[in-house]
XYZ file of C-alpha atoms in Angstrom:
470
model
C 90.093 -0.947 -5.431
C 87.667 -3.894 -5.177
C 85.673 -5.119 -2.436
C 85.320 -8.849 -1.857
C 82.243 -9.740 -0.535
C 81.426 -12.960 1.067
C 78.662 -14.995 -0.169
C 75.017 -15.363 0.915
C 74.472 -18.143 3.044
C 72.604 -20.419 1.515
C 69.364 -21.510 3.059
C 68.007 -24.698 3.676
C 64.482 -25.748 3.327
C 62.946 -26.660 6.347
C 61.994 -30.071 6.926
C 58.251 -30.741 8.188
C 58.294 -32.360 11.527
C 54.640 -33.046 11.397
C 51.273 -33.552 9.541
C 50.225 -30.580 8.155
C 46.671 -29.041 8.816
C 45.970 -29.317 4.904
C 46.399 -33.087 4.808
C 44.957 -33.414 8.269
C 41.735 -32.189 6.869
C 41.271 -34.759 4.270
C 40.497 -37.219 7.621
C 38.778 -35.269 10.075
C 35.375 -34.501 9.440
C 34.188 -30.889 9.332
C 31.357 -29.048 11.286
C 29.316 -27.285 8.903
C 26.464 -24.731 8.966
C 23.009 -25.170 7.351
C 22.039 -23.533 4.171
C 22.068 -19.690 4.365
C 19.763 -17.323 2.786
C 20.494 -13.321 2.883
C 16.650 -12.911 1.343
C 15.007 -13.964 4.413
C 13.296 -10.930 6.594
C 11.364 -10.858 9.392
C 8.186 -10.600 7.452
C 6.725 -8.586 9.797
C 2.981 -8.321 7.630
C 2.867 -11.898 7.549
C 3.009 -12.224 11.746
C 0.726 -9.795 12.537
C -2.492 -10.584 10.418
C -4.769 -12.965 11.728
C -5.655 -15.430 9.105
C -8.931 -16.531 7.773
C -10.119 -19.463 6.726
C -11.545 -19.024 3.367
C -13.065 -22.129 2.394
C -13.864 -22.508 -1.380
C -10.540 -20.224 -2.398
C -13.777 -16.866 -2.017
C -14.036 -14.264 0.647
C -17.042 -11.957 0.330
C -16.679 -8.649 2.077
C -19.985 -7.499 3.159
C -20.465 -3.615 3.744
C -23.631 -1.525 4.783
C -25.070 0.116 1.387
C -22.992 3.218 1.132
C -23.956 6.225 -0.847
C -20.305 7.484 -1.476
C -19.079 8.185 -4.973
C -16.399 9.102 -6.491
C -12.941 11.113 -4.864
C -10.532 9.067 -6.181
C -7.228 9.414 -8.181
C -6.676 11.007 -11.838
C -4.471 9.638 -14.610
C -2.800 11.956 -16.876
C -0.787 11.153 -20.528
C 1.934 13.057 -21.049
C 3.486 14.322 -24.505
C 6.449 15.956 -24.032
C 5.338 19.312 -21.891
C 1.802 18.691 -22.887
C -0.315 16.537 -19.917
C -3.709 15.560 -21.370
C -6.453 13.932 -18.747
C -7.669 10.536 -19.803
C -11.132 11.066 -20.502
C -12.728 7.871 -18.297
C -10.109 8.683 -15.632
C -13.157 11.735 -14.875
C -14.897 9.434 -13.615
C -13.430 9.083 -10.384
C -14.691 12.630 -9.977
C -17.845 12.502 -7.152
C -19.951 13.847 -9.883
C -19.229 11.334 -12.636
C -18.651 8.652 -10.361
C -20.664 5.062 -13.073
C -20.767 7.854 -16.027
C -19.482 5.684 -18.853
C -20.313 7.617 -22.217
C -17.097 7.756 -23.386
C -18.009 10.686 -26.260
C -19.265 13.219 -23.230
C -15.954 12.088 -21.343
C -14.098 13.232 -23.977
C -15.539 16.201 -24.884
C -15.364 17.251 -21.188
C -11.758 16.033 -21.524
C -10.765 18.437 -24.497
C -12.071 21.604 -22.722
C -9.671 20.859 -19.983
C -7.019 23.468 -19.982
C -3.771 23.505 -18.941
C -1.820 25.675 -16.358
C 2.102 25.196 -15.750
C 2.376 26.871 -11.642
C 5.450 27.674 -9.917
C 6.252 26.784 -6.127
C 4.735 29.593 -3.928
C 2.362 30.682 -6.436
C -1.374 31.238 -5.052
C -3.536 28.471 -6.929
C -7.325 29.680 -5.175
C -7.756 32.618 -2.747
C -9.967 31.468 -0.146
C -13.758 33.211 -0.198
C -13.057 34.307 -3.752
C -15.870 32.759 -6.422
C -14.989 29.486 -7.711
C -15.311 28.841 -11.259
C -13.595 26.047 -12.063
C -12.221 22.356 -11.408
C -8.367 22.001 -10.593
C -6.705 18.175 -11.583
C -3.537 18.311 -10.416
C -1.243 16.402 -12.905
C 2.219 16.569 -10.857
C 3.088 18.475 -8.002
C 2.249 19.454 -4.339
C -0.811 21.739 -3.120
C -1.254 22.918 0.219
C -4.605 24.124 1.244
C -5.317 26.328 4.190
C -7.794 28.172 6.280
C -8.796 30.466 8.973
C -8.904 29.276 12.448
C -11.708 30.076 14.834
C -8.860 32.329 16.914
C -8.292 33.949 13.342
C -4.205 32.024 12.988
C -3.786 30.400 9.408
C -4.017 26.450 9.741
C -3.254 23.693 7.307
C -6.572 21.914 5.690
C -4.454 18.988 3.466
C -2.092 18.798 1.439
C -3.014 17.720 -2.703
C -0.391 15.859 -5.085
C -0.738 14.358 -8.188
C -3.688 12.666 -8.972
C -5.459 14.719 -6.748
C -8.475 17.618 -7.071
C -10.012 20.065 -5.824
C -12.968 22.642 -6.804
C -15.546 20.037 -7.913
C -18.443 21.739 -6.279
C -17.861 24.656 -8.513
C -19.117 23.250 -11.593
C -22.448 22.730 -10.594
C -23.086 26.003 -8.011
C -22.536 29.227 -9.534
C -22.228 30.777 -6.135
C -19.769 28.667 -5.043
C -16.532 30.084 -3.338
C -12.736 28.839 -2.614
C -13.200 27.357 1.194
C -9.377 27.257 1.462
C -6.804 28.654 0.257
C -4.737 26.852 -2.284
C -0.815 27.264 -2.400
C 1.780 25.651 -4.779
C 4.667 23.981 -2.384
C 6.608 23.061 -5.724
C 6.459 24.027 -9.123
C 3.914 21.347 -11.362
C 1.109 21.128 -13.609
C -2.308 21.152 -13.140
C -5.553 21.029 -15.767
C -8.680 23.308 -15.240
C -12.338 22.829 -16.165
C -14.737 25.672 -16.394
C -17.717 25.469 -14.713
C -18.942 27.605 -18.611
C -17.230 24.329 -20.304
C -18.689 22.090 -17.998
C -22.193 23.885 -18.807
C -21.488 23.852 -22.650
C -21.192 20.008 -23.066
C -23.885 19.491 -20.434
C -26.373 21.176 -22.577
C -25.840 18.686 -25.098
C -25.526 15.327 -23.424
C -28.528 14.152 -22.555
C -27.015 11.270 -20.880
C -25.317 13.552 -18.704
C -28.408 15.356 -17.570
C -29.868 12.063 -16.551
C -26.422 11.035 -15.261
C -26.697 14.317 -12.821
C -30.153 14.335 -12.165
C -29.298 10.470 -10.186
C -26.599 11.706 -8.557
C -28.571 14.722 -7.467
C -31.013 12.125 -5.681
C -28.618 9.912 -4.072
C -27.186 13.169 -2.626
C -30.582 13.993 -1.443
C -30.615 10.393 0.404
C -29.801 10.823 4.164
C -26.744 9.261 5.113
C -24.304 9.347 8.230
C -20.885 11.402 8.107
C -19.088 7.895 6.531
C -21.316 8.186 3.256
C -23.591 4.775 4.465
C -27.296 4.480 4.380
C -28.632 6.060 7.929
C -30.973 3.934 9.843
C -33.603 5.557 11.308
C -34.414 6.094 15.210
C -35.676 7.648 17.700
C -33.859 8.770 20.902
C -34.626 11.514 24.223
C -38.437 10.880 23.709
C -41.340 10.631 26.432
C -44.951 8.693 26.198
C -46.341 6.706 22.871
C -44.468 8.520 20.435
C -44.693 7.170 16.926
C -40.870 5.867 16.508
C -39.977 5.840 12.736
C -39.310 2.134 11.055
C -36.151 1.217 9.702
C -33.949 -1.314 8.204
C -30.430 -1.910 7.359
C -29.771 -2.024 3.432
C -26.341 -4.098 2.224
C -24.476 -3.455 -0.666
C -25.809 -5.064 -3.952
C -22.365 -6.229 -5.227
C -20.291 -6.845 -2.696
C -16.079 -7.154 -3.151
C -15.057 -10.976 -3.076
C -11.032 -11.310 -3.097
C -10.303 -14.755 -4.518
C -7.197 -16.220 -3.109
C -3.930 -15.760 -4.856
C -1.537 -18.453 -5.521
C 2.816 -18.750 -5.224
C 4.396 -21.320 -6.679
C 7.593 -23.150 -8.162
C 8.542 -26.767 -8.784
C 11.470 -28.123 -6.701
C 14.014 -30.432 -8.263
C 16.382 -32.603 -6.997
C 18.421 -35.540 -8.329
C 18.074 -38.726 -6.751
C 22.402 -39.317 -6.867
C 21.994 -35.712 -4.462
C 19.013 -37.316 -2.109
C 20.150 -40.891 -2.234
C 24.880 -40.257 -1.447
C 25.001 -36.678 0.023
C 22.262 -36.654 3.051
C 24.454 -36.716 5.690
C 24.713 -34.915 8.469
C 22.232 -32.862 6.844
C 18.971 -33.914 4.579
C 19.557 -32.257 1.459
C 16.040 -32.609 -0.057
C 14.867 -30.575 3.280
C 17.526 -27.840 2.710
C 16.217 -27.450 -0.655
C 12.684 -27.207 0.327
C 13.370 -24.780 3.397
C 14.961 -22.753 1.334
C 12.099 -22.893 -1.644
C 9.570 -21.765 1.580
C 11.411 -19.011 2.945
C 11.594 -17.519 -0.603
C 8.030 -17.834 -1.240
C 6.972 -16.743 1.700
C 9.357 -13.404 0.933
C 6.999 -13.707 -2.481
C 4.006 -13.945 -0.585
C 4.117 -10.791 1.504
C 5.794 -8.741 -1.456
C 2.439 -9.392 -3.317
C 0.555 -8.679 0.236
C 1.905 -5.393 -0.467
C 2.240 -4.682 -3.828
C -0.208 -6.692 -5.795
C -2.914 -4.210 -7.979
C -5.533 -6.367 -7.434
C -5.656 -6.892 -3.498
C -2.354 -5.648 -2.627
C -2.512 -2.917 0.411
C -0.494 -0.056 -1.475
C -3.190 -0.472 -4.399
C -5.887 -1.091 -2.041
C -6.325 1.379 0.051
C -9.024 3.975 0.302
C -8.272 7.398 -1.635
C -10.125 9.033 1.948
C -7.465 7.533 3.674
C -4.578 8.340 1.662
C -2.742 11.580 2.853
C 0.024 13.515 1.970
C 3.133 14.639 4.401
C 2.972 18.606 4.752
C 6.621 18.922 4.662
C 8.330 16.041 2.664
C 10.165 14.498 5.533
C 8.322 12.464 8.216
C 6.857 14.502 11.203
C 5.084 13.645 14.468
C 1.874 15.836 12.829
C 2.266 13.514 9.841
C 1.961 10.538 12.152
C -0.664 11.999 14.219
C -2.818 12.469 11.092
C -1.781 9.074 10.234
C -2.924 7.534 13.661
C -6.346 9.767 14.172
C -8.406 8.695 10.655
C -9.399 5.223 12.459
C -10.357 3.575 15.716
C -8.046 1.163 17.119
C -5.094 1.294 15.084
C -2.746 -1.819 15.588
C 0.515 -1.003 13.492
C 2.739 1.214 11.496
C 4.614 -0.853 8.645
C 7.695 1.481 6.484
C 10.654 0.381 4.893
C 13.613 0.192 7.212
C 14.966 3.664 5.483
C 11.546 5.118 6.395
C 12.093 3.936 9.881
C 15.129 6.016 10.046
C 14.005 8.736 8.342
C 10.704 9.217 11.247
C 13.642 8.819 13.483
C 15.588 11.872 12.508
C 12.210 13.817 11.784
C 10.950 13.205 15.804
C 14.749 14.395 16.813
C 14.566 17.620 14.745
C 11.418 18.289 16.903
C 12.953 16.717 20.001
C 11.177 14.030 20.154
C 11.854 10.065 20.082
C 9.886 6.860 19.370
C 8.723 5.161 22.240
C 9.441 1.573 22.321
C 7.445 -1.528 22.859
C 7.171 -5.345 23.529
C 6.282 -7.366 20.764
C 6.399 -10.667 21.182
C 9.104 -10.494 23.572
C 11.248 -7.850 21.034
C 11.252 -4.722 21.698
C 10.410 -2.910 18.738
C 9.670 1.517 17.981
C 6.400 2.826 18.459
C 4.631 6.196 18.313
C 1.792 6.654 20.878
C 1.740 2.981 21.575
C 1.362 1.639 18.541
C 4.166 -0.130 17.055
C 6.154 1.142 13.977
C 7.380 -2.696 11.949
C 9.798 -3.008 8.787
C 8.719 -4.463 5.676
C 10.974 -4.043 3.027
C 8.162 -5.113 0.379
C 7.490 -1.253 0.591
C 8.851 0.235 -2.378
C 11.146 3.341 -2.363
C 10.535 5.129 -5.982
C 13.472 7.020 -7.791
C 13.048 10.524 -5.843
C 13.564 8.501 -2.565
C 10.430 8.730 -1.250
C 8.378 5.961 0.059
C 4.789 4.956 2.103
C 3.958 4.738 5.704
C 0.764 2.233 6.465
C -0.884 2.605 9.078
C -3.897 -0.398 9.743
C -6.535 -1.858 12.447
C -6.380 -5.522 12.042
C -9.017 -8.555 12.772
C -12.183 -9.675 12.026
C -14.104 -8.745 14.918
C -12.120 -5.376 14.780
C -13.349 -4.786 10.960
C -9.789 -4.262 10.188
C -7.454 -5.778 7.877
C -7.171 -9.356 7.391
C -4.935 -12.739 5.786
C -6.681 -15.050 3.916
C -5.678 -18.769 3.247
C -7.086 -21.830 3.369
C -5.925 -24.923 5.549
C -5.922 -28.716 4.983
C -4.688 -28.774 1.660
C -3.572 -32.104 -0.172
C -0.088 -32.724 0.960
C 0.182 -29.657 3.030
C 3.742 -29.011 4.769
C 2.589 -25.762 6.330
C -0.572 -24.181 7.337
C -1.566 -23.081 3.574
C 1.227 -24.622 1.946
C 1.660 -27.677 0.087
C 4.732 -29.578 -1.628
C 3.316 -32.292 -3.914
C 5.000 -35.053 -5.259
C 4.631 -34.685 -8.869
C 7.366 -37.924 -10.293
C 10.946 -38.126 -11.982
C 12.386 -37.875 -14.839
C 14.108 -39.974 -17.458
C 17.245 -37.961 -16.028
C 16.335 -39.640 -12.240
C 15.734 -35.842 -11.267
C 12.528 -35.709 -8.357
C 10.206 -32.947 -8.642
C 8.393 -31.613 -5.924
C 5.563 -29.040 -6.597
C 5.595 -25.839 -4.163
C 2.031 -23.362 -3.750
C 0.900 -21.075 -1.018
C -2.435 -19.946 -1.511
C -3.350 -16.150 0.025
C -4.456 -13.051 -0.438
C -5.939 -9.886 2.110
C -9.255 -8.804 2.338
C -9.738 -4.801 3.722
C -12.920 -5.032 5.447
C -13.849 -1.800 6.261
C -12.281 1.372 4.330
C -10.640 3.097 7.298
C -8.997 -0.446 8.196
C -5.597 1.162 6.393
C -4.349 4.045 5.915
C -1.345 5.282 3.689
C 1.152 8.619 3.846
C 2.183 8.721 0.928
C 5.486 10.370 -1.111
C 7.684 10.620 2.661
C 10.728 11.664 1.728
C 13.213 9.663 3.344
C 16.839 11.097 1.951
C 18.982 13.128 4.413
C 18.813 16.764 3.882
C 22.355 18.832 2.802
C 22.240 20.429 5.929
């Protein structure tokens, strides 16, 4: 039996009654929006320094004569599981600090031993005798102490590139202050206070090398390591008072100003037929700024030579006591200087001291800042900067810095009134066109940052900043 089935109706295309939007739009004329730019921040660093004028592209830093040597970071080499120290990297050590024989270095180098430690594992026993030098190649060190109430409290915490024992090679009496426990499993390379005394006896440059340093320790000095000057306070009638002046340092730092630049190009067909509504030569160059400007405080940051990562003194680097971000980390952070202005951490970091003050019940306090409120911790602001680098273990740096001249904090340099300047230390120079009618415009910012004092900044260093599995 078959079905018959009627056929489909067939449908008609619809005719248009009216202009379409489509065709419309090839005669109206559109709004548009000006040049975007996802790199642009706030450049937070850049706002908040005041800015010196630093005529002659120089800035001298001039210090009080300071009698402090050495305490800075170690380098290490690495060959597979053996860590070797780089012999002139000993010289950061107080003892050798301006010992350059490089044959003593490395003899002192080879005698280093090394020791592989596991996390927990006792390092120094506090009051027991001290007889050797610890460099600690990778890995973190805790070091506590007895508190006048007889409780256990924290003294610092040591991570790589750091020391400790150094008075050991020279006293034979000398005893463990604190005790010394591994929080992870690393490395660390020992020298013998025997060792040290074997090489000594045969370096005669070293014995005149120690018998200097033994005299500049002998100089008195105040708490910060600088030259004391001499007075006399609390006394009655014509007593003799003592004579005194105040001794500079010989050679002092001079940060030369740095310099940004790029050349701009743009074809005179572009300039001459497609300016309107908007200029397109200054879209180009607004855009050109704002990226080297992003430039500028990257190498603020990051630069070796005055960059404030880089910069900053080893004294006022310190190290979290639990990985993550605490309000005692901060604290420590605020309390090594007078005066401090600002916090500056990545964004992530931000978050991260955010969840660290919750899991203690605590919150930032926030602040005006130029009209925007902004997080702070005891008043002081805490500012993003995403110039702060985060390294492969997610861990990053939290700076902490006074700021001003008058303050002897942390400053900007540039210099003003340049030829052809656009922007206070920026200057676009014409610089011709080209057989292809293509203008070029030339594009430099000249900066750099001078730290005037060395508790101006200080750094807390390796935060870990990932969420915990819990």
């Amino acid at each position: 039996m078959t079905v018959e089935t009627s056929p489909e109706p067939r449908l008609e295309p619809s005719r248009q009654s009216s202009l379409s939007t489509a065709a419309a739009r090839n005669l109206a004329t559109t709004t548009k929006s000006a040049p975007q730019m996802q790199e642009i921040t706030s450049r937070w660093l850049l706002r908040i320094l005041p800015w010196v004028e630093t005529k002659g592209g120089t800035y001298r830093v001039n210090r009080r004569l300071s009698y402090t040597v050495g305490d800075g970071h170690i380098d290490f080499v690495q060959d597979g599981t053996d860590v070797r120290v780089i012999p002139r990297e000993l010289g950061e050590l107080a003892l050798l600090r301006g010992f350059d024989d490089v044959d003593v270095l490395t003899a002192l180098a080879d005698r280093c031993t090394q020791r592989d430690f596991r996390a927990g594992e006792v390092l120094a026993m506090r009051g027991a005798p001290a007889e050797q030098i610890h460099l600690i190649a990778h890995g973190r060190i805790n070091q506590s102490s007895v508190g006048k109430y007889g409780d256990e409290v924290a003294v610092s915490v040591l991570a790589d590139g750091g020391q400790f024992g150094e008075h050991a090679l020279l006293d034979a009496d000398a005893r463990w202050d604190s005790t010394a426990t591994a929080e992870t499993a690393g490395t660390l390379l020992t020298l013998s206070r025997a060792d040290f005394a074997a090489v000594l006896a045969t370096a005669p440059s070293l014995q005149a090398h120690l018998e200097r340093f033994r005299s500049l320790s002998r100089n008195r000095q105040t708490r910060h390591g600088e030259a004391e000057i001499a007075m006399s306070a609390g006394h009655t009638g014509e007593a003799q008072l003592p004579g005194t002046f105040v001794d500079y340092e010989l050679h002092p730092r001079e940060y030369e100003l740095s310099v940004a630049q790029t050349i701009l190009r743009v074809h005179t067909r572009v300039a001459d037929l497609y300016n309107g509504p908007m200029n397109q030569t200054e879209e180009q160059l607004r855009l050109t700024i704002e990226a080297l400007r992003e430039r500028q405080e990257h190498e603020m940051v990051n630069n070796r030579e005055f960059g404030l990562l880089h910069n900053a003194d080893f004294k006022q680097r310190i190290q979290p006591h639990s990985g993550p971000p605490t309000p005692d980390d901060m604290d420590e952070l605020l309390c090594r200087r007078r005066g401090t202005k600002f916090f500056l951490a990545h964004p992530r970091t931000i978050a991260a001291i955010g969840r660290g003050f919750s899991a203690c019940g605590l919150y930032p306090d926030n602040v005006d800042l130029g009209g925007q409120q902004v997080p702070a911790w005891r008043g002081v602001p805490i500012l993003p900067c995403n110039k702060i680098p985060i390294t492969e273990q997610n861990t990053s740096s939290i700076l902490a810095m006074r700021v001003g001249e008058k303050n002897q904090g942390v400053v900007g340099l540039h210099q003003t009134g340049l030829p052809d300047e656009y922007e206070p230390g920026l200057s676009v120079r014409f610089m011709g066109m080209s057989e292809q009618a293509i203008i070029s415009y030339l594009v430099s910012t000249y900066y750099s940052a001078a730290i005037l004092l060395p508790d101006a900044l200080g750094v807390l260093e390796n935060v870990q900043i990932a969420r915990s599995g819990s």
